[in-house]
């Protein structure tokens, strides 16, 4: 492809360039539901963490461009060690993912040597490498229900998902005090207020919210499950990162969809722009490199999840 003059390119031109680059480089673009709509339009697949992991494992493309955060790009690389994996933005990270270190987990594992270590997929590869199985928001409850009843369970790193899983399964989980600031900030008072304002709407919340908020909801679910629910229901309150609300308003313009809070913004998810994603693809920028041993150990925990659920 000839050298691109990036100045003054409009959105439609960037989309056309992206489509040509995808064909020329045999690149598959995956984007998370929280990404800006301008970014989602160039993706071959848009979904939640579990869906992104599954399609990343199945693609036969030579290259993968991940429009999301670092941990999602790492997952794509772990599942495709022989492929080139790029991040659309070099510093899109996750506050939750960095609240616990492998050393913290290793210390806990010495206290509970027989424990199953369930690691939420929104965690760094170094943490997955010290885990026995990975989970996502959509499968955490089912997965924990399938683990041996006689084994203790360490759940890292999100305390809110862990607390929800504990409530749903009756299994006692050993957890760290880590959380997603986007979801943890929502209070029960806020939820009750919007319930009064929209009494006919169904409230959907992500399990990264606090337990009292989850218990007030009509459905606690992942982003993809929120989309599926909204396809069949006309009045919905979306209790997760604001990007999903924007996506659903775009795809379902005739439905009465309300955001639980406009404050639910993930700054790192919003770092990715259409221009940045296309530049990364054009110039092979932000390649994801994972240590071979970390990749091998993380691959075990990820694939065990995919086999069980």
Tab-separated table of C-alpha atoms in Angstrom:
chain	number	residue	atom	x	y	z
A	1	UNK	CA	0.000	0.000	0.000
A	2	UNK	CA	1.323	3.486	-0.872
A	3	UNK	CA	2.331	5.817	1.952
A	4	UNK	CA	-0.691	7.360	3.624
A	5	UNK	CA	-1.047	11.099	4.138
A	6	UNK	CA	-2.860	11.130	7.466
A	7	UNK	CA	-3.626	14.847	7.514
A	8	UNK	CA	-7.242	15.890	7.007
A	9	UNK	CA	-8.560	12.360	6.466
A	10	UNK	CA	-12.277	12.112	7.164
A	11	UNK	CA	-14.003	9.155	8.830
A	12	UNK	CA	-15.198	7.463	5.636
A	13	UNK	CA	-11.681	7.612	4.189
A	14	UNK	CA	-10.205	6.052	7.331
A	15	UNK	CA	-12.766	3.250	7.150
A	16	UNK	CA	-11.864	2.605	3.495
A	17	UNK	CA	-8.153	2.506	4.364
A	18	UNK	CA	-8.851	0.094	7.218
A	19	UNK	CA	-10.805	-2.247	4.945
A	20	UNK	CA	-7.995	-2.315	2.375
A	21	UNK	CA	-5.342	-2.886	5.045
A	22	UNK	CA	-7.350	-5.774	6.494
A	23	UNK	CA	-7.444	-7.461	3.092
A	24	UNK	CA	-3.800	-6.770	2.258
A	25	UNK	CA	-2.474	-7.951	5.626
A	26	UNK	CA	-5.056	-10.677	6.282
A	27	UNK	CA	-5.855	-8.977	9.571
A	28	UNK	CA	-8.817	-9.710	11.841
A	29	UNK	CA	-9.990	-6.797	14.007
A	30	UNK	CA	-11.777	-7.451	17.287
A	31	UNK	CA	-13.279	-4.734	19.480
A	32	UNK	CA	-14.853	-4.710	22.916
A	33	UNK	CA	-18.406	-3.485	23.438
A	34	UNK	CA	-17.071	-0.482	25.393
A	35	UNK	CA	-15.158	0.907	22.416
A	36	UNK	CA	-16.267	4.101	20.690
A	37	UNK	CA	-18.711	3.609	17.830
A	38	UNK	CA	-16.197	5.097	15.382
A	39	UNK	CA	-13.847	2.229	16.279
A	40	UNK	CA	-16.472	-0.517	16.279
A	41	UNK	CA	-17.348	0.167	12.642
A	42	UNK	CA	-14.013	-1.202	11.369
A	43	UNK	CA	-14.108	-4.323	13.551
A	44	UNK	CA	-14.774	-7.776	12.130
A	45	UNK	CA	-16.157	-8.733	15.525
A	46	UNK	CA	-17.507	-6.733	18.478
A	47	UNK	CA	-18.288	-8.484	21.751
A	48	UNK	CA	-17.524	-9.112	25.402
A	49	UNK	CA	-14.360	-10.619	26.872
A	50	UNK	CA	-15.473	-14.242	26.471
A	51	UNK	CA	-16.605	-13.729	22.889
A	52	UNK	CA	-13.377	-11.923	22.028
A	53	UNK	CA	-11.342	-14.798	23.468
A	54	UNK	CA	-13.338	-17.372	21.505
A	55	UNK	CA	-13.079	-15.616	18.141
A	56	UNK	CA	-9.396	-14.892	18.729
A	57	UNK	CA	-8.816	-18.609	19.281
A	58	UNK	CA	-10.699	-19.515	16.096
A	59	UNK	CA	-9.466	-16.998	13.531
A	60	UNK	CA	-7.219	-18.130	10.690
A	61	UNK	CA	-6.026	-14.589	9.943
A	62	UNK	CA	-2.296	-13.843	9.971
A	63	UNK	CA	-2.684	-10.820	12.225
A	64	UNK	CA	-5.080	-9.643	14.947
A	65	UNK	CA	-5.712	-6.020	15.888
A	66	UNK	CA	-7.329	-5.643	19.303
A	67	UNK	CA	-9.404	-2.540	19.988
A	68	UNK	CA	-9.675	-2.759	23.737
A	69	UNK	CA	-7.261	-2.823	26.653
A	70	UNK	CA	-3.903	-4.513	27.161
A	71	UNK	CA	-5.230	-7.601	28.937
A	72	UNK	CA	-7.535	-8.367	25.987
A	73	UNK	CA	-4.644	-8.091	23.546
A	74	UNK	CA	-2.571	-10.383	25.781
A	75	UNK	CA	-5.384	-12.950	25.750
A	76	UNK	CA	-5.491	-12.864	21.949
A	77	UNK	CA	-1.716	-13.403	21.833
A	78	UNK	CA	-1.786	-16.261	24.356
A	79	UNK	CA	-4.427	-18.059	22.293
A	80	UNK	CA	-2.512	-17.329	19.055
A	81	UNK	CA	1.194	-17.525	19.920
A	82	UNK	CA	2.198	-17.809	16.265
A	83	UNK	CA	0.292	-14.737	15.088
A	84	UNK	CA	1.188	-11.071	15.215
A	85	UNK	CA	-1.160	-9.310	17.646
A	86	UNK	CA	-1.373	-5.524	17.768
A	87	UNK	CA	-3.003	-3.133	20.233
A	88	UNK	CA	-4.938	-0.230	18.762
A	89	UNK	CA	-3.614	2.052	21.530
A	90	UNK	CA	-0.268	1.500	23.287
A	91	UNK	CA	-1.274	2.594	26.805
A	92	UNK	CA	-4.865	1.333	27.077
A	93	UNK	CA	-4.592	-0.561	30.357
A	94	UNK	CA	-6.907	-1.598	33.215
A	95	UNK	CA	-6.889	-0.272	36.778
A	96	UNK	CA	-8.501	-3.465	38.085
A	97	UNK	CA	-5.896	-5.639	36.371
A	98	UNK	CA	-3.070	-3.848	38.144
A	99	UNK	CA	-4.444	-3.844	41.695
A	100	UNK	CA	-2.969	-7.278	42.462
A	101	UNK	CA	0.436	-8.710	41.603
A	102	UNK	CA	1.544	-12.303	40.967
A	103	UNK	CA	3.458	-12.079	44.264
A	104	UNK	CA	0.195	-11.332	46.091
A	105	UNK	CA	-1.400	-14.390	44.529
A	106	UNK	CA	1.600	-16.636	45.176
A	107	UNK	CA	1.465	-15.704	48.862
A	108	UNK	CA	-2.221	-16.644	48.997
A	109	UNK	CA	-1.550	-19.920	47.162
A	110	UNK	CA	0.961	-20.949	49.832
A	111	UNK	CA	-1.801	-20.510	52.439
A	112	UNK	CA	-4.240	-22.596	50.359
A	113	UNK	CA	-2.040	-25.041	48.386
A	114	UNK	CA	-4.967	-27.236	47.245
A	115	UNK	CA	-7.127	-24.369	46.026
A	116	UNK	CA	-8.540	-23.870	42.569
A	117	UNK	CA	-7.435	-20.406	41.474
A	118	UNK	CA	-10.124	-18.756	39.356
A	119	UNK	CA	-8.816	-15.708	37.548
A	120	UNK	CA	-11.143	-13.156	35.963
A	121	UNK	CA	-10.149	-12.683	32.331
A	122	UNK	CA	-9.655	-8.949	32.925
A	123	UNK	CA	-6.275	-9.561	34.502
A	124	UNK	CA	-2.689	-9.538	33.233
A	125	UNK	CA	-1.079	-12.632	31.742
A	126	UNK	CA	1.246	-12.849	34.748
A	127	UNK	CA	-1.778	-13.360	37.015
A	128	UNK	CA	-3.432	-15.856	34.647
A	129	UNK	CA	-0.172	-17.809	34.649
A	130	UNK	CA	-0.515	-18.433	38.393
A	131	UNK	CA	-4.152	-19.537	38.074
A	132	UNK	CA	-5.729	-22.915	37.397
A	133	UNK	CA	-8.624	-21.560	35.332
A	134	UNK	CA	-9.853	-18.297	33.836
A	135	UNK	CA	-13.413	-16.955	33.870
A	136	UNK	CA	-15.424	-14.077	32.411
A	137	UNK	CA	-18.412	-12.145	33.709
A	138	UNK	CA	-20.737	-14.275	31.594
A	139	UNK	CA	-19.507	-17.691	32.747
A	140	UNK	CA	-18.091	-17.189	36.261
A	141	UNK	CA	-21.128	-18.588	38.094
A	142	UNK	CA	-21.427	-21.669	35.856
A	143	UNK	CA	-17.704	-22.301	36.002
A	144	UNK	CA	-17.471	-22.149	39.809
A	145	UNK	CA	-20.484	-24.461	40.073
A	146	UNK	CA	-18.542	-27.044	38.037
A	147	UNK	CA	-15.403	-26.991	40.196
A	148	UNK	CA	-14.811	-29.783	42.751
A	149	UNK	CA	-16.882	-29.186	45.890
A	150	UNK	CA	-14.089	-30.349	48.195
A	151	UNK	CA	-11.560	-27.749	47.036
A	152	UNK	CA	-11.195	-24.181	48.325
A	153	UNK	CA	-11.474	-21.486	45.650
A	154	UNK	CA	-9.312	-18.404	45.330
A	155	UNK	CA	-10.999	-15.806	43.103
A	156	UNK	CA	-8.921	-12.967	41.641
A	157	UNK	CA	-8.862	-10.074	41.153
A	158	UNK	CA	-12.395	-8.537	41.151
A	159	UNK	CA	-14.044	-8.693	44.587
A	160	UNK	CA	-17.455	-7.650	43.229
A	161	UNK	CA	-17.710	-10.445	40.672
A	162	UNK	CA	-16.360	-12.806	43.319
A	163	UNK	CA	-18.998	-11.672	45.810
A	164	UNK	CA	-21.751	-12.135	43.210
A	165	UNK	CA	-20.479	-15.619	42.351
A	166	UNK	CA	-20.309	-16.477	46.046
A	167	UNK	CA	-23.910	-15.309	46.487
A	168	UNK	CA	-25.142	-17.288	43.469
A	169	UNK	CA	-23.265	-20.528	44.096
A	170	UNK	CA	-23.125	-20.742	47.882
A	171	UNK	CA	-19.386	-21.456	47.579
A	172	UNK	CA	-17.086	-19.540	49.894
A	173	UNK	CA	-14.452	-17.708	47.853
A	174	UNK	CA	-11.112	-16.337	48.999
A	175	UNK	CA	-10.735	-12.883	47.443
A	176	UNK	CA	-8.598	-9.767	47.245
A	177	UNK	CA	-10.011	-6.270	47.748
A	178	UNK	CA	-9.813	-5.262	44.079
A	179	UNK	CA	-12.499	-3.673	41.930
A	180	UNK	CA	-13.362	-1.890	38.677
A	181	UNK	CA	-13.773	1.814	39.461
A	182	UNK	CA	-16.294	2.256	36.630
A	183	UNK	CA	-18.777	-0.163	38.204
A	184	UNK	CA	-17.837	0.053	41.889
A	185	UNK	CA	-18.761	3.758	42.061
A	186	UNK	CA	-22.481	3.061	41.539
A	187	UNK	CA	-24.451	3.213	44.794
A	188	UNK	CA	-27.696	1.549	45.784
A	189	UNK	CA	-29.237	5.007	46.314
A	190	UNK	CA	-28.444	5.885	42.695
A	191	UNK	CA	-30.066	2.687	41.485
A	192	UNK	CA	-33.216	3.211	43.533
A	193	UNK	CA	-33.516	6.765	42.222
A	194	UNK	CA	-33.430	5.679	38.574
A	195	UNK	CA	-35.826	2.830	39.367
A	196	UNK	CA	-38.365	5.398	40.579
A	197	UNK	CA	-37.842	7.514	37.469
A	198	UNK	CA	-38.268	4.560	35.076
A	199	UNK	CA	-40.553	2.077	36.881
A	200	UNK	CA	-41.443	0.128	33.718
A	201	UNK	CA	-37.838	-0.426	32.623
A	202	UNK	CA	-35.843	-3.589	33.268
A	203	UNK	CA	-32.571	-2.896	35.061
A	204	UNK	CA	-29.519	-4.777	33.790
A	205	UNK	CA	-26.243	-4.495	35.684
A	206	UNK	CA	-22.781	-5.941	35.260
A	207	UNK	CA	-21.504	-8.211	38.070
A	208	UNK	CA	-18.566	-5.836	38.534
A	209	UNK	CA	-21.099	-3.683	40.426
A	210	UNK	CA	-21.443	-4.028	44.193
A	211	UNK	CA	-23.628	-6.826	45.552
A	212	UNK	CA	-26.370	-4.513	46.862
A	213	UNK	CA	-26.651	-2.989	43.387
A	214	UNK	CA	-26.743	-6.424	41.756
A	215	UNK	CA	-29.511	-7.574	44.088
A	216	UNK	CA	-31.635	-4.595	43.021
A	217	UNK	CA	-31.341	-5.505	39.314
A	218	UNK	CA	-33.702	-7.542	37.154
A	219	UNK	CA	-30.721	-9.230	35.532
A	220	UNK	CA	-27.014	-9.413	36.384
A	221	UNK	CA	-25.123	-10.229	33.215
A	222	UNK	CA	-22.279	-9.587	30.803
A	223	UNK	CA	-22.376	-6.974	28.056
A	224	UNK	CA	-23.258	-9.525	25.367
A	225	UNK	CA	-26.097	-10.821	27.537
A	226	UNK	CA	-27.351	-7.249	27.926
A	227	UNK	CA	-27.485	-6.939	24.146
A	228	UNK	CA	-29.389	-10.212	23.797
A	229	UNK	CA	-31.884	-9.144	26.470
A	230	UNK	CA	-32.478	-5.777	24.806
A	231	UNK	CA	-33.228	-7.424	21.473
A	232	UNK	CA	-36.338	-8.907	23.099
A	233	UNK	CA	-37.271	-6.014	25.424
A	234	UNK	CA	-38.136	-2.394	24.628
A	235	UNK	CA	-37.533	-0.612	27.950
A	236	UNK	CA	-34.123	-1.210	29.479
A	237	UNK	CA	-31.697	0.495	31.869
A	238	UNK	CA	-28.074	-0.344	31.047
A	239	UNK	CA	-25.858	-0.629	34.130
A	240	UNK	CA	-22.373	-0.872	32.714
A	241	UNK	CA	-19.772	1.230	30.902
A	242	UNK	CA	-21.381	4.011	28.861
A	243	UNK	CA	-20.030	2.700	25.556
A	244	UNK	CA	-22.480	-0.197	25.589
A	245	UNK	CA	-25.388	2.219	26.030
A	246	UNK	CA	-24.154	4.197	22.993
A	247	UNK	CA	-23.838	1.016	20.945
A	248	UNK	CA	-27.337	-0.117	21.839
A	249	UNK	CA	-28.902	3.283	21.144
A	250	UNK	CA	-27.280	3.097	17.706
A	251	UNK	CA	-28.463	-0.437	16.931
A	252	UNK	CA	-31.903	-0.148	18.552
A	253	UNK	CA	-33.009	3.466	17.905
A	254	UNK	CA	-36.708	2.727	18.464
A	255	UNK	CA	-36.228	1.166	21.896
A	256	UNK	CA	-36.381	3.148	25.139
A	257	UNK	CA	-32.862	2.566	26.455
A	258	UNK	CA	-31.509	4.480	29.448
A	259	UNK	CA	-27.976	4.616	30.860
A	260	UNK	CA	-27.776	3.893	34.588
A	261	UNK	CA	-25.154	6.628	34.907
A	262	UNK	CA	-23.220	8.802	32.429
A	263	UNK	CA	-20.326	8.628	34.931
A	264	UNK	CA	-19.673	5.000	34.008
A	265	UNK	CA	-16.809	5.792	31.640
A	266	UNK	CA	-13.643	3.708	31.304
A	267	UNK	CA	-10.933	6.194	30.403
A	268	UNK	CA	-8.618	3.507	29.050
A	269	UNK	CA	-11.286	2.004	26.788
A	270	UNK	CA	-11.869	5.471	25.373
A	271	UNK	CA	-8.208	6.021	24.477
A	272	UNK	CA	-8.638	4.132	21.207
A	273	UNK	CA	-9.687	6.260	18.243
A	274	UNK	CA	-10.458	5.354	14.650
A	275	UNK	CA	-7.356	7.203	13.479
A	276	UNK	CA	-5.165	5.482	16.068
A	277	UNK	CA	-6.493	2.027	15.214
A	278	UNK	CA	-5.932	2.502	11.478
A	279	UNK	CA	-2.427	3.881	12.061
A	280	UNK	CA	-1.569	0.893	14.251
A	281	UNK	CA	-2.733	-1.446	11.500
A	282	UNK	CA	-0.937	0.454	8.737
A	283	UNK	CA	2.407	0.557	10.547
A	284	UNK	CA	2.257	-2.636	12.650
A	285	UNK	CA	2.392	-0.576	15.835
A	286	UNK	CA	2.011	-1.705	19.457
A	287	UNK	CA	2.809	-5.384	18.938
A	288	UNK	CA	1.947	-7.516	21.966
A	289	UNK	CA	4.821	-9.578	23.349
A	290	UNK	CA	4.251	-12.127	26.126
A	291	UNK	CA	7.046	-14.118	27.779
A	292	UNK	CA	7.071	-17.718	26.505
A	293	UNK	CA	6.714	-19.327	29.945
A	294	UNK	CA	3.971	-16.888	30.983
A	295	UNK	CA	2.214	-17.573	27.688
A	296	UNK	CA	2.388	-21.339	28.167
A	297	UNK	CA	1.027	-21.209	31.729
A	298	UNK	CA	-1.669	-18.663	30.850
A	299	UNK	CA	-2.716	-20.718	27.852
A	300	UNK	CA	-3.531	-23.609	30.177
A	301	UNK	CA	-5.904	-21.557	32.348
A	302	UNK	CA	-7.584	-19.929	29.337
A	303	UNK	CA	-8.100	-23.154	27.421
A	304	UNK	CA	-9.381	-24.940	30.504
A	305	UNK	CA	-12.100	-22.273	30.691
A	306	UNK	CA	-12.968	-22.708	27.015
A	307	UNK	CA	-13.186	-26.489	27.491
A	308	UNK	CA	-15.440	-26.321	30.563
A	309	UNK	CA	-17.839	-23.641	29.341
